[in-house]
Structures are given as C-alpha cells and as structure tokens.
Amino acid sequence: MEIYQLKVFLEVARQLSFTEAANALNLTQPAVSAKIKSLEASLGTDLFERLGRKIELTDVGQYLQEVGPGLIALESRLVQGVEEIKYGKSNQLKIGCTPNVADGWLPKFLFAYRQKYPDIDLQCAPFQTVQEIYHAISAGDIDVAFSESKLSESSVLNRDDFDNVEAVTVDTFQYYLVVAADHRLAFREWLSLRELTEEIWAFPDDATPDGSALISRLSELGLQLSDFPNRETVHSASLMSTFLRQGHYLGFASSFQFQSELKAKLLTAISLQEFPLDFELFMLSAKHPKKRNHQVRETISNKPLRQLVKLIKDRTGYRPYQKKPLQTLEKPADSKLQAMSDAPVQRVAPAQSFERQTWTHGQSSASNDRPEALTITIGTQNKTIQTVTAGLIIQRLGLLEHFLPRQGQYRNTTFNIRWKDFTSGAPIVDGLQSNQLNIGILGDYPLLLSGVAKTRLVSFVASNPDGAGNTVIVPNRSSLTSLDDLRNRVIAVPFASAAHGMIMRTLSKAALLPEVTLTSIDNLNIRRLTPRSLQADGYAYFAPLHDIASHKGQFRRLLESDVEQLPTFHGVVVQDVFADKHPELVIAYLKALIAAQHWYKTTPSALSLVSNWVGLKPEIVAKTLAYQHSDETGLFFPETQIRTDWVEAHIQQLSAIAGNEALGELGLDTWIQSELLDKAKASLAV
C-alpha cells in the first residue's frame, strides 16, 4: 500500500464518487479507478460496493477511512522532521503538562533549559486531563508531556488509540494535608484522615490527578468522600489557598502546590498516614523504536527533547528507560552478612488501581464475575521491634490495602484484613497449623517449627549476623557470671521462641543442656519484671524485651551474644495451601513489606511514630532495629533476602537436640519459595 493510493482512496471515500474525486485530485477518472483497484489488490479485499451508479464503503473501507488520516498525518510529520534535520531547523520543542506541574515542578527545568539552549523555540501548553495529553501526543501537537498520572487500562474505552504513547518516571512527589500556619493543627507532623472526618475540608475536583488520587486511596481503605460531610470542592489552587488561609479549611494537595506560601510560612504541610509513599511523576511521549531485546532505546531522535531529558535526569537523579531497585539499609562494613553468604477487621472494598504511586502492582489475567469476600489473617509480633516492618507499619499505613490485586479474578473481591498480635511465636505456629492464620511473622526457631506444620518461607524480615538478638539476663546481684555457672540452675524462657532455640543450642554446645532446667515464662509480665519477681536464676528472651527488662538497671546480660555467633533472623511464612491458591495475595503482602522497609528507612519521623505505636522509647526501637537517622547501633537490619545457609545452619544444630529431630526432615527446596519475593521485587523496581 502506497501513501498516494491512500490519499486517493480517502478522497473517493469522502466524495463517494470517482468523478468528483478525480476533479478534486486533478486526475482522470480512469486514473482514480486504477489507484483504487491497485490498493484493493494489495489489501486483498474490496473497499467499495458498486450499487449501480452509486458506491458505498465496505466494512474494511470504513475502517481504512477512520485510520487513514492518521497515517497521512504521520507521513507528513516524518517528512517535516527529515527536512528539519536536513537543514538544521530542528529547533522547536512543544511541551504539555498538567496545571500543577506547570506551576510547581516544570518552571525550574524550563528556565534552566532556556539558559542552556537559547536558540530552541520552547512552547508549553497546560492540559486539564491526562486524556487530553494523550490525544495531543498521538496527534503530534506536542513532543512530550509531564503528568502526575498515566492512563490505566480502565481509563478510556478505546485504549488502542494511545498504544503509541509511553510513560516513564522522571521524578517523585508527595501528597499532604495543608493548613494555614495559624491553624490549630499546624504544629502536627503526622495525621490520619480517619481522625479528621468531621473537620471542614477543601478537596480538589474529582477530575484532577489530585482528586483522582484521593478518591482511589479512600476506596482502597474502605472510605469514601461522603465520610467527610463538611467538604467543599475547589477547582483551582488559588481558590484552595483562599479557603485554607481565610476559612481555616483543611486541604489535600500535592507537593507541587503552594510552594511559595509554604516557603513564606503562610501555609503548613503535614504528612498523612494514608499517603506515606512517594508518587511518580511521568514523562509521556511517543513510543520509540525497540531493540531486538525489546528494551526501549535510550537515544531519542528529537534532539531538543533528548537535551531536555538529559537535563531532567541530571537534576533529579532519575534515569528514564533504566530501572533501578529500591535500596535497603546499609550494613556495617564489618558485618558478617557478606561473609556468611487482635485488631479489628478492616474491610476493603474493590477499588481502581492506584497506579501513580512509585510502587505499582501487576494484575491477574483471570476473570470471575462472582462477588466474593476473602479474609486474610496475619499473625504479628508488634512488640518484637525487629518485625514491625512486616506487621505494624504495613497495618498503620494501609500498605497491604494498596497492593492487593483489584483486577482479574479479584476484581469483585472484598478483602477482609485481620491482624492478630502475639507476644511470641508459639501461638502463631499453632494458628498457622489450625488454619486460624494465613501469614505469620516469626523468629528463626518457631519459623522452622512452622515448616514442619506445612508452611512456605517466602521472605526474611530482619537479621542479625552475630546472633546477638537473643540473650540471658540475670539480676545485678546474681553471682552468675558465665555460661558454666548455669549448671544446676533454672532458666525461664518462652518456649518455642527464638530465645528458646538459642538457649538450647548454646547449652547443647557446652554440654550443659541436661544439667540446666528450662521453665516457661509465659505467665510473667516483662514490664513488671523485677529481681524479686523472677522465679528462676536467669531469664532468656529475644530483643527488645531483655533491653526493656534491664532498662532500669536492675538486670545485666549474662551472655552478650550467641556463643556460636550463629546469625539470627526473622521471616514471613505462609500456609502452603494459601500460597498455592493465592500467590497474587502473597506477592501483594511482600510488596507491602518492601514498601514498609523503604518507608522506615527514608522517613525522618518513622522512629518517633513507631515508638509511639508500640509504646516504647525511641532509643529502644533504634537499638533493636537499625534506623539511619539515629545514633544508636541497631541489633537487627531490615532485609528480605532469604539466607538459605543460615537456615541450614540452624537446622543442623537444632535437629541434633532431642525433641527437634523433625527439623532434619524439613525439605528446604519445597519449603523456601523465594520466587514470590523475586516477583514482588521485580514489580517494585523504579
């Protein structure tokens, strides 16, 4: 098919007359007929039906009439682009953006670009909706655009119209609660929308990216706009500023907005618990040619656009077309990690995907129109600080609600998320075995015990390379000073806990296990523990509870670390039946875990918030779980990578102790299911 044949066809289709088309094209009628016949021959089908002296378009003809003008326009742009490059006239860059991006993010880049490339004809046009931006890119009206959102699969009826538009991340931004500087809440650093339903609000228009983000997130959490009865809808940033400053309204806005007012301290931005993570700012442009390995080329044919992309990349640190994984807390240089290679039910209604967030989830391709309620029950140990990223933080920030799949077989599913908190691991193991729990967070020894009860190990949560997470404490007045002094003594320990595993391994290695009595401390209250209340000679527990007990200076450590310095770890196990039936839900949980660890690492207020949530002093939290904004050296480091060699080392030592023989039969090849973690990490690369 030739472009000129298509032009002739379009004229005949418009006129529905060969004669009139010939006159319009300044051709003879036979010449027009010949072009049409040649085109029909190349396509292998008729384009017109001859009805006597009249003609009508066939179905194929109607389709070609619809899409043909786009091909003509593309040909025109190609010719124009070639001419501009040939004669050095490629000096124009047409940019589109949303109003917030135009006001708060783009100007600094345009100014810098103008200073560096003064000969480029730079044009910028704001668009109210992302659909308008896609239309403008498809039509060639703009070369590139920047938007807080991109079109999802459910955004438009005819998604195919925009298959030639791609979106890549170029920066991030946040959503905040914004109030006047003299508002009674202005001193707060962190608030929850659930606490503020009765306040007066200024909400953005539903059609804007901000309004869409708010509605989507509320829906994920089982909330809706009607839960905020005292609200006004505002249609511009200036109007919202007036509401905030003169009416003392609460406003929901992005970090692109009110930058001058915030800098002048006329307004104050407060972090929202429901919006803890960064959102993506997208660069939208026409798709580029693909390499054979299907990776997008980093070379852009439009030189001014290529220059703009480089400028943005250099200033934001983002590299379009190149993914990078989320970073985790750095481990100390001398770490042995390298060397040793009941909470209320939360009802979550089905919601649209919250795609603008930095971490986005994949969708299942299956289909099911039958509404379904599905309960996910998770056993946590929130006072065991090293595991808070796997339980408490995910729960408080609503991260699992965000990452749960909402398409395919789960598109009509209402999720009931039930969190159950325990003081140690034994009841979690029992809950997994009795089908009362689907997911459990456990320390090393109960983790292994759960494997015997048919679970799958899907991720680590935190680890300590020196085995210092468990210890034995004794009263300061005690005469015990060494491990050998425990002979013929009584040591209290929570059975089936990580501390239980540690003390058994330690005593067994020293040939003292038969000579030391281990008794349960399940009935003792760690917060009320005093030297007089201790009904044993020593007390074995896992972090941070031994630090809590010794905080007042009444106790001291008998063992500073595991004698064998065997690394200790905590991890996530899932019922094998649940993992087989709902792998998408396990992946969603693992995404939430990764996001929670990223939040703990990067949020300056995370330590004080977690401290408040668990009711422990910040120094105890930081001393237990490494926190980069603290001077404390943490015992545990957040990480998700499963260390198979550590698991094998624990099994080897524990299975040799009477009562633990079943651990030796634990098949790691089937118990460890690391591919789910791999999928979660891959989908969260940015």
XYZ file of C-alpha atoms in Angstrom:
686
model
C 0.000 0.000 0.000
C 1.324 3.387 -1.033
C 0.602 6.667 0.730
C -0.635 8.260 -2.518
C -3.054 5.373 -3.053
C -4.388 6.033 0.447
C -4.825 9.733 -0.327
C -6.815 8.891 -3.463
C -8.946 6.416 -1.528
C -9.727 8.973 1.203
C -10.907 11.494 -1.374
C -13.145 8.917 -3.087
C -14.472 7.852 0.328
C -15.235 11.488 1.186
C -16.977 12.221 -2.109
C -18.435 8.706 -2.657
C -17.870 9.472 -6.316
C -14.971 8.576 -8.594
C -15.759 11.500 -10.887
C -15.830 14.156 -8.173
C -12.732 12.693 -6.532
C -10.920 12.848 -9.881
C -11.853 16.519 -10.271
C -10.682 17.307 -6.736
C -7.367 15.497 -7.282
C -6.884 16.887 -10.810
C -6.765 13.347 -12.213
C -8.717 11.434 -14.824
C -11.442 9.069 -13.634
C -9.629 6.013 -15.080
C -6.518 7.018 -13.141
C -8.508 7.201 -9.895
C -10.161 3.840 -10.627
C -6.761 2.297 -11.304
C -5.366 3.567 -7.983
C -8.322 2.131 -6.077
C -8.079 -1.244 -7.848
C -4.346 -1.378 -7.117
C -4.974 -0.597 -3.443
C -7.715 -3.248 -3.210
C -5.386 -5.768 -4.820
C -2.613 -5.056 -2.315
C -5.055 -5.405 0.587
C -6.787 -8.441 -0.902
C -10.293 -7.096 -0.354
C -12.848 -4.676 -1.798
C -13.080 -1.190 -0.351
C -16.275 -0.110 -2.137
C -19.528 -1.785 -3.066
C -20.825 -0.724 -6.511
C -24.606 -0.163 -6.410
C -25.376 0.856 -9.960
C -24.028 4.376 -10.405
C -23.534 4.754 -6.623
C -20.800 3.414 -4.371
C -20.710 2.607 -0.654
C -17.835 1.756 1.674
C -17.353 -1.838 2.750
C -16.510 -2.615 6.396
C -12.829 -2.602 5.518
C -13.304 0.658 3.632
C -14.963 2.250 6.666
C -12.067 1.146 8.874
C -9.494 2.499 6.425
C -11.385 5.790 6.276
C -11.125 6.059 10.075
C -7.435 5.268 10.466
C -6.145 6.548 7.125
C -5.916 10.250 8.099
C -3.621 9.320 10.953
C -1.251 7.613 8.526
C -1.319 10.649 6.260
C -0.556 12.923 9.226
C 2.273 10.634 10.310
C 3.768 10.706 6.846
C 3.582 14.487 6.870
C 5.337 14.695 10.238
C 8.023 12.285 9.110
C 8.739 14.320 6.003
C 8.738 17.532 8.006
C 11.077 16.066 10.612
C 13.502 14.823 7.990
C 13.511 18.225 6.322
C 14.160 19.982 9.617
C 17.073 17.678 10.411
C 18.471 18.011 6.881
C 18.502 21.810 7.007
C 19.256 22.247 10.696
C 15.779 23.522 11.540
C 15.009 21.030 14.317
C 14.905 23.741 16.948
C 11.392 23.519 18.364
C 10.167 21.668 21.433
C 6.465 21.555 22.290
C 5.695 20.519 25.878
C 2.402 19.682 27.554
C 1.682 19.307 31.266
C -0.997 19.390 33.933
C -1.681 22.684 35.775
C 0.073 21.602 38.996
C 3.168 20.523 37.101
C 3.121 23.815 35.206
C 3.014 25.773 38.467
C 5.207 23.767 40.790
C 7.673 21.457 39.034
C 8.319 22.328 35.398
C 9.316 26.035 35.541
C 12.761 25.432 37.065
C 13.587 22.942 34.314
C 12.288 25.193 31.541
C 14.300 28.111 32.897
C 17.469 26.022 33.076
C 16.798 24.651 29.604
C 16.233 28.135 28.178
C 19.502 29.343 29.702
C 21.436 26.443 28.221
C 19.718 26.284 24.823
C 18.532 29.824 23.985
C 18.067 29.043 20.281
C 15.371 26.425 20.898
C 11.795 27.575 20.322
C 10.277 26.300 23.575
C 6.488 26.100 23.820
C 4.496 24.894 26.834
C 0.744 24.215 26.974
C -1.197 23.083 30.082
C -3.912 20.433 29.785
C -6.669 19.778 32.301
C -6.749 15.985 31.946
C -4.294 13.238 31.088
C -6.663 12.070 28.320
C -6.165 15.430 26.584
C -2.410 14.979 26.858
C -2.551 11.531 25.243
C -4.658 12.933 22.389
C -2.162 15.767 21.854
C 0.822 13.392 21.742
C -0.978 10.991 19.398
C -1.869 13.851 17.061
C 1.675 15.225 17.110
C 0.590 18.524 18.677
C 3.194 18.168 21.436
C 6.501 16.341 21.645
C 6.467 15.468 25.321
C 4.326 15.970 28.406
C 4.639 15.699 32.184
C 1.799 14.448 34.349
C 1.120 13.117 37.856
C -0.770 10.230 36.295
C -0.915 7.979 33.272
C -3.849 6.206 31.701
C -4.715 2.869 33.256
C -6.390 0.052 31.355
C -9.798 1.172 32.616
C -9.286 4.880 31.936
C -10.610 5.026 28.386
C -12.966 2.992 26.248
C -10.569 2.694 23.321
C -7.158 2.087 24.843
C -5.749 1.177 21.411
C -5.885 4.850 20.429
C -2.994 5.520 22.810
C -0.789 2.497 22.231
C 1.805 4.795 20.692
C 2.244 6.739 23.956
C 4.633 5.556 26.653
C 5.097 6.754 30.219
C 8.370 6.698 32.164
C 9.103 8.005 35.650
C 11.223 11.148 35.857
C 10.672 12.278 39.446
C 8.576 11.741 42.542
C 6.268 13.878 44.654
C 4.073 13.570 47.731
C 0.532 14.298 48.838
C -0.023 16.241 52.053
C -2.576 17.759 54.328
C -2.147 21.542 54.006
C -3.416 24.085 56.556
C -2.915 27.743 57.381
C 0.154 28.440 59.500
C -2.042 29.589 62.397
C -4.372 26.582 62.230
C -4.693 24.617 65.476
C -3.268 21.517 63.727
C -0.319 23.288 62.124
C 2.145 22.054 64.754
C 1.412 18.389 63.982
C 3.896 16.480 61.851
C 1.717 13.441 61.139
C -2.072 12.967 60.943
C -4.556 10.375 59.725
C -7.560 11.060 57.515
C -9.602 8.805 59.772
C -9.057 11.288 62.615
C -10.249 14.227 60.512
C -13.588 13.180 59.046
C -15.514 15.860 60.982
C -13.180 18.718 60.017
C -14.021 21.204 57.249
C -12.190 20.273 54.057
C -11.292 21.799 50.715
C -10.930 18.863 48.332
C -9.673 19.061 44.723
C -12.000 18.414 41.807
C -12.571 14.705 41.153
C -11.368 15.022 37.546
C -7.920 16.312 38.543
C -4.983 13.988 39.274
C -5.122 15.089 42.931
C -8.830 14.367 43.230
C -8.449 11.020 41.494
C -5.583 10.041 43.812
C -7.640 10.939 46.884
C -10.730 9.021 45.784
C -8.705 5.954 44.756
C -6.850 5.791 48.050
C -10.005 6.287 50.121
C -11.639 3.468 48.184
C -8.690 1.166 48.872
C -9.152 1.788 52.591
C -12.920 1.266 52.534
C -13.648 5.009 52.816
C -15.408 7.478 50.526
C -15.916 11.205 50.153
C -19.266 11.013 51.935
C -17.339 10.138 55.108
C -16.225 13.795 55.063
C -19.580 15.649 55.319
C -18.062 19.126 55.774
C -16.267 19.448 52.456
C -16.061 21.900 49.591
C -14.819 21.097 46.101
C -12.373 23.666 44.729
C -11.322 23.981 41.110
C -8.059 25.910 41.350
C -5.026 26.255 43.574
C -5.739 29.935 44.227
C -9.265 29.153 45.410
C -7.981 26.413 47.702
C -5.398 28.795 49.139
C -8.198 31.238 49.972
C -10.212 28.511 51.692
C -7.182 27.456 53.716
C -5.968 30.890 54.787
C -9.264 32.709 55.293
C -11.608 29.867 56.236
C -9.162 27.624 58.102
C -10.152 24.667 55.966
C -8.027 21.544 55.688
C -6.714 20.986 52.178
C -5.467 17.966 50.274
C -2.692 18.881 47.858
C 0.492 17.672 46.196
C 3.984 18.925 46.931
C 3.876 20.795 43.592
C 1.325 23.207 45.022
C 1.654 26.223 47.332
C 5.443 26.233 47.244
C 5.718 29.999 47.719
C 3.097 30.016 50.505
C 4.880 27.166 52.279
C 8.234 28.867 51.940
C 6.761 32.103 53.310
C 5.234 30.096 56.191
C 1.716 31.181 55.322
C 0.727 27.526 54.933
C 1.980 24.338 56.578
C 2.190 20.837 55.054
C 1.515 17.849 57.310
C 2.259 14.221 56.408
C -0.776 11.971 56.042
C -0.709 8.415 57.343
C -2.761 7.222 54.367
C -0.257 8.713 51.888
C 3.131 7.598 53.239
C 4.876 6.770 49.974
C 6.215 8.802 47.086
C 4.174 9.112 43.908
C 5.564 9.057 40.394
C 5.758 11.984 38.025
C 5.565 10.666 34.475
C 7.080 11.848 31.236
C 4.708 10.981 28.383
C 5.928 10.796 24.814
C 5.520 8.879 21.585
C 6.977 5.389 21.769
C 10.487 4.927 20.454
C 11.804 2.165 18.198
C 12.559 -1.047 20.051
C 15.748 -3.018 20.009
C 15.725 -6.721 19.319
C 15.848 -7.439 23.038
C 12.676 -5.345 23.408
C 14.346 -2.764 25.634
C 13.489 0.858 24.921
C 16.242 2.765 23.198
C 17.856 5.488 25.268
C 18.512 7.522 22.122
C 15.664 9.897 21.242
C 15.526 11.152 17.652
C 14.238 14.610 18.645
C 17.417 16.413 19.686
C 15.763 19.185 21.778
C 13.751 16.533 23.603
C 16.884 14.478 24.169
C 18.536 17.554 25.674
C 15.575 18.165 27.991
C 15.539 14.546 29.168
C 19.245 14.722 29.989
C 18.791 17.955 31.918
C 15.954 16.471 33.977
C 17.895 13.256 34.534
C 20.925 15.145 35.795
C 18.874 17.258 38.197
C 16.508 14.605 39.612
C 18.746 11.553 39.599
C 16.127 9.500 37.756
C 17.231 7.677 34.641
C 14.346 7.236 32.204
C 14.341 3.864 30.419
C 16.524 2.297 33.101
C 15.035 0.589 36.147
C 16.764 0.545 39.497
C 15.733 -1.432 42.587
C 14.729 0.098 45.865
C 17.657 0.456 48.215
C 17.801 -1.120 51.653
C 19.578 -0.063 54.830
C 23.327 -0.213 54.502
C 25.018 -2.883 56.600
C 28.184 -2.105 58.605
C 31.422 -2.779 56.773
C 32.428 -5.449 59.265
C 29.079 -7.204 59.107
C 29.130 -10.965 58.684
C 26.219 -10.732 56.289
C 28.553 -10.783 53.325
C 30.863 -13.389 54.767
C 28.106 -15.846 55.602
C 26.551 -15.701 52.282
C -6.276 -8.900 67.929
C -7.004 -5.783 65.787
C -10.466 -5.073 64.310
C -11.200 -6.437 60.854
C -10.554 -3.836 58.137
C -12.987 -4.206 55.253
C -11.519 -3.127 51.962
C -13.889 -2.610 49.058
C -12.869 -3.300 45.446
C -11.151 -0.235 44.016
C -9.307 1.009 40.968
C -5.557 0.611 40.798
C -3.581 3.401 42.464
C -1.057 3.484 39.634
C 0.641 6.810 40.290
C 2.459 5.531 43.337
C 6.119 4.663 42.945
C 5.313 1.030 43.752
C 2.673 -0.336 41.387
C 1.206 -3.822 41.327
C 0.594 -6.229 38.474
C -2.809 -7.623 37.676
C -4.076 -11.150 37.290
C -5.406 -12.085 33.871
C -8.093 -14.448 35.146
C -11.754 -13.438 35.296
C -14.528 -14.004 37.780
C -17.781 -12.071 37.873
C -18.966 -13.618 41.118
C -18.633 -11.272 44.119
C -16.520 -12.787 46.855
C -15.391 -11.885 50.363
C -11.904 -13.119 51.183
C -10.314 -12.895 54.630
C -6.544 -12.607 55.068
C -5.451 -13.225 58.658
C -1.919 -12.250 59.642
C -0.155 -13.108 62.884
C 2.309 -10.437 64.043
C 4.634 -9.725 66.972
C 4.469 -5.943 67.138
C 6.417 -5.621 70.400
C 9.224 -7.583 68.768
C 10.565 -4.415 67.163
C 12.668 -6.140 64.544
C 9.454 -7.366 62.881
C 7.468 -4.088 62.814
C 8.057 -3.585 59.094
C 6.235 -6.874 58.441
C 3.215 -6.096 60.625
C 2.615 -2.857 62.472
C 3.909 -0.459 59.803
C 2.027 -2.218 56.995
C -1.127 -2.121 59.127
C -0.828 1.517 60.215
C -0.006 2.829 56.748
C -2.583 0.709 54.926
C 0.063 -0.637 52.558
C -1.434 -4.072 52.033
C -4.745 -2.465 51.043
C -2.900 -0.594 48.323
C -1.027 -3.528 46.828
C -3.868 -6.052 46.856
C -4.854 -7.021 43.287
C -8.063 -5.429 42.029
C -8.300 -6.927 38.548
C -8.872 -10.348 37.014
C -10.154 -12.955 39.442
C -10.050 -10.397 42.283
C -11.925 -7.577 40.566
C -15.122 -8.280 42.507
C -13.423 -9.362 45.731
C -13.903 -7.601 49.055
C -10.858 -8.213 51.213
C -11.160 -8.540 54.980
C -7.720 -7.977 56.503
C -7.466 -9.296 60.044
C -4.351 -8.546 62.097
C -3.667 -10.623 65.237
C -0.846 -9.568 67.530
C 1.054 -12.030 69.748
C 3.829 -11.702 72.311
C 5.843 -14.654 70.983
C 5.980 -17.102 68.103
C 4.450 -20.275 69.546
C 0.792 -19.210 69.223
C 1.486 -18.048 65.647
C 2.793 -21.510 64.771
C -0.330 -23.008 66.356
C -2.537 -20.571 64.413
C -0.937 -21.500 61.096
C -1.336 -25.194 61.840
C -5.008 -24.832 62.905
C -5.938 -22.654 59.887
C -6.572 -19.627 62.109
C -3.796 -17.690 60.382
C -2.754 -17.402 56.737
C 0.503 -15.494 57.217
C 2.854 -15.392 60.192
C 5.936 -13.381 61.171
C 8.336 -15.492 63.207
C 11.871 -15.712 64.584
C 14.243 -18.407 63.453
C 13.307 -21.352 65.745
C 9.499 -21.023 65.538
C 9.970 -20.282 61.832
C 11.487 -23.726 61.406
C 8.798 -25.310 63.578
C 6.156 -23.807 61.295
C 7.818 -25.520 58.342
C 7.073 -28.867 59.934
C 3.443 -27.631 60.149
C 3.337 -27.179 56.357
C 4.112 -23.552 55.627
C 6.207 -21.804 52.987
C 9.053 -19.451 53.836
C 8.624 -16.517 51.436
C 10.863 -13.788 52.848
C 13.174 -12.653 55.601
C 12.188 -9.552 57.576
C 15.236 -8.704 59.671
C 18.535 -10.341 60.537
C 21.434 -10.103 62.941
C 24.738 -11.526 61.667
C 26.272 -12.036 65.122
C 23.452 -13.858 66.878
C 23.061 -11.031 69.394
C 19.294 -10.794 69.166
C 18.737 -13.292 71.982
C 20.430 -13.405 75.365
C 20.196 -14.394 79.017
C 19.810 -11.736 81.695
C 20.277 -12.127 85.417
C 19.704 -9.745 88.356
C 22.588 -7.406 89.058
C 23.012 -9.015 92.493
C 23.286 -12.512 90.954
C 26.511 -14.410 91.404
C 26.232 -15.891 87.915
C 28.940 -14.564 85.616
C 29.461 -17.187 82.917
C 27.694 -19.851 80.931
C 29.204 -22.587 83.097
C 27.546 -21.021 86.170
C 24.154 -22.117 84.807
C 24.847 -25.702 85.802
C 22.020 -26.976 88.044
C 20.201 -23.644 87.658
C 16.722 -22.736 86.391
C 16.393 -20.533 83.309
C 12.993 -19.117 82.361
C 12.324 -18.893 78.626
C 9.301 -18.502 76.328
C 9.035 -21.963 74.825
C 9.135 -22.340 71.025
C 10.652 -18.861 70.647
C 13.877 -17.718 69.009
C 15.335 -17.344 72.516
C 14.386 -20.966 73.252
C 16.241 -22.107 70.159
C 19.269 -20.022 71.152
C 19.489 -21.325 74.725
C 19.071 -24.946 73.601
C 21.836 -24.583 71.003
C 24.123 -22.780 73.424
C 23.674 -25.226 76.300
C 23.932 -28.216 73.987
C 27.214 -26.938 72.537
C 28.565 -26.526 76.099
C 27.265 -29.983 77.125
C 25.107 -28.278 79.764
C 21.616 -28.857 78.411
C 20.861 -31.924 80.594
C 22.063 -30.017 83.666
C 20.003 -26.830 83.238
C 16.280 -26.668 83.883
C 14.330 -24.671 81.300
C 10.970 -23.456 82.522
C 8.252 -21.476 80.784
C 7.874 -17.760 81.472
C 4.577 -17.384 79.670
C 2.886 -16.148 82.826
C 5.451 -13.456 83.603
C 4.921 -9.829 82.609
C 8.121 -8.439 81.124
C 7.198 -4.858 82.031
C 6.761 -5.781 85.708
C 9.783 -7.989 85.937
C 11.945 -7.212 88.971
C 14.738 -9.187 90.609
C 12.325 -10.218 93.357
C 9.601 -11.352 90.952
C 11.968 -13.569 88.988
C 11.123 -17.187 89.790
C 14.281 -18.515 88.200
C 18.023 -17.892 88.283
C 18.103 -16.378 84.817
C 15.862 -15.203 82.082
C 16.260 -15.855 78.339
C 14.412 -13.688 75.864
C 14.620 -12.111 72.430
C 15.154 -8.455 71.585
C 13.964 -5.962 72.629
C 12.356 -7.472 75.711
C 15.638 -8.108 77.512
C 16.518 -4.436 76.959
C 13.166 -3.401 78.409
C 13.767 -5.571 81.459
C 17.276 -4.212 82.013
C 16.411 -0.594 81.189
C 16.117 0.406 84.834
C 19.499 -1.067 85.619
C 18.194 -3.970 87.702
C 19.383 -6.652 85.282
C 22.534 -7.356 83.317
C 23.367 -9.609 80.408
C 24.960 -12.918 81.181
C 25.574 -13.651 77.502
C 26.450 -10.734 75.276
C 25.715 -12.760 72.162
C 25.168 -16.234 70.836
C 28.256 -18.201 71.818
C 28.386 -19.693 68.342
C 27.625 -16.285 66.795
C 25.132 -18.057 64.568
C 23.170 -15.379 62.677
C 19.608 -14.884 63.850
C 16.746 -13.867 61.625
C 13.013 -13.303 61.385
C 10.893 -14.134 58.394
C 7.472 -14.469 56.826
C 5.805 -17.843 56.444
C 2.541 -18.569 54.643
C 0.244 -21.567 54.846
C 1.177 -23.786 51.919
C -2.471 -24.116 50.816
C -2.908 -20.318 50.886
C 0.314 -19.760 48.955
C -0.710 -22.259 46.276
C -4.254 -20.873 45.932
C -3.491 -17.142 46.222
C 0.102 -16.423 45.125
C -1.012 -12.935 43.972
C -2.021 -12.088 47.547
C 1.295 -13.295 48.933
C 3.100 -11.142 46.373
C 0.915 -8.183 47.376
C 1.893 -8.700 51.020
C 5.574 -8.887 50.081
C 5.273 -5.634 48.125
C 3.787 -4.048 51.233
C 6.701 -5.383 53.287
C 9.271 -3.917 50.887
C 7.419 -0.585 50.886
C 7.263 -0.592 54.704
C 11.013 -1.142 54.954
C 11.613 1.648 52.439
C 9.362 3.954 54.499
C 11.170 3.088 57.735
C 14.489 3.811 56.095
C 13.621 7.087 54.381
C 11.098 8.799 56.684
C 12.700 11.076 59.307
C 9.677 10.791 61.605
C 9.448 6.981 61.352
C 11.316 6.350 64.602
C 9.085 8.595 66.720
C 5.961 7.203 65.064
C 6.914 3.565 65.594
C 7.951 4.392 69.154
C 4.530 5.903 69.789
C 2.713 2.995 68.127
C 4.457 0.322 70.217
C 4.666 2.383 73.423
C 8.449 2.067 73.763
C 11.155 4.686 73.989
C 12.742 5.695 70.666
C 16.205 4.634 71.800
C 14.973 1.082 72.436
C 13.368 0.965 68.991
C 16.520 2.259 67.274
C 18.734 -0.019 69.348
C 16.717 -3.017 68.181
C 16.052 -2.182 64.508
C 18.698 -0.173 62.669
C 17.476 3.325 61.841
C 19.701 5.553 59.764
C 18.520 8.799 61.370
C 19.582 7.636 64.849
C 22.938 7.453 66.611
C 22.010 4.048 68.042
C 23.580 0.943 66.516
C 20.753 -1.467 65.802
C 20.902 -5.171 66.543
C 18.810 -6.094 63.500
C 18.815 -4.834 59.942
C 15.706 -4.856 57.751
C 16.160 -7.162 54.795
C 14.048 -9.542 52.755
C 16.619 -11.799 51.099
C 16.329 -15.367 52.349
C 19.713 -16.658 53.607
C 19.484 -20.370 52.932
C 22.870 -21.088 54.518
C 21.714 -19.545 57.802
C 18.559 -21.680 57.723
C 20.625 -24.802 57.100
C 22.990 -23.946 59.971
C 20.094 -23.609 62.418
C 18.568 -26.884 61.264
C 21.878 -28.699 61.564
C 22.375 -27.651 65.185
C 18.770 -27.861 66.397
C 17.864 -31.190 64.788
C 20.642 -32.835 66.803
C 18.876 -31.854 70.060
C 16.290 -34.254 71.489
C 12.762 -33.228 70.572
C 13.767 -31.425 67.370
C 14.513 -34.387 65.132
C 11.635 -33.475 62.763
C 13.549 -30.354 61.692
C 16.058 -32.552 59.951
C 13.327 -33.791 57.620
C 12.382 -30.258 56.527
C 12.879 -30.100 52.764
C 14.230 -26.624 52.013
C 13.703 -26.964 48.266
C 9.950 -27.078 48.745
C 9.661 -25.051 51.967
C 11.522 -21.988 50.729
C 9.504 -20.272 47.995
C 11.688 -17.308 47.101
C 10.224 -16.797 43.615
C 7.284 -14.894 45.115
C 9.703 -12.407 46.666
C 11.540 -12.140 43.359
C 8.284 -11.223 41.605
C 7.446 -8.641 44.249
C 10.879 -7.021 43.948
C 10.756 -7.018 40.157
C 7.419 -5.197 40.096
C 8.690 -2.567 42.558
C 11.811 -1.637 40.594
C 11.758 2.058 39.647
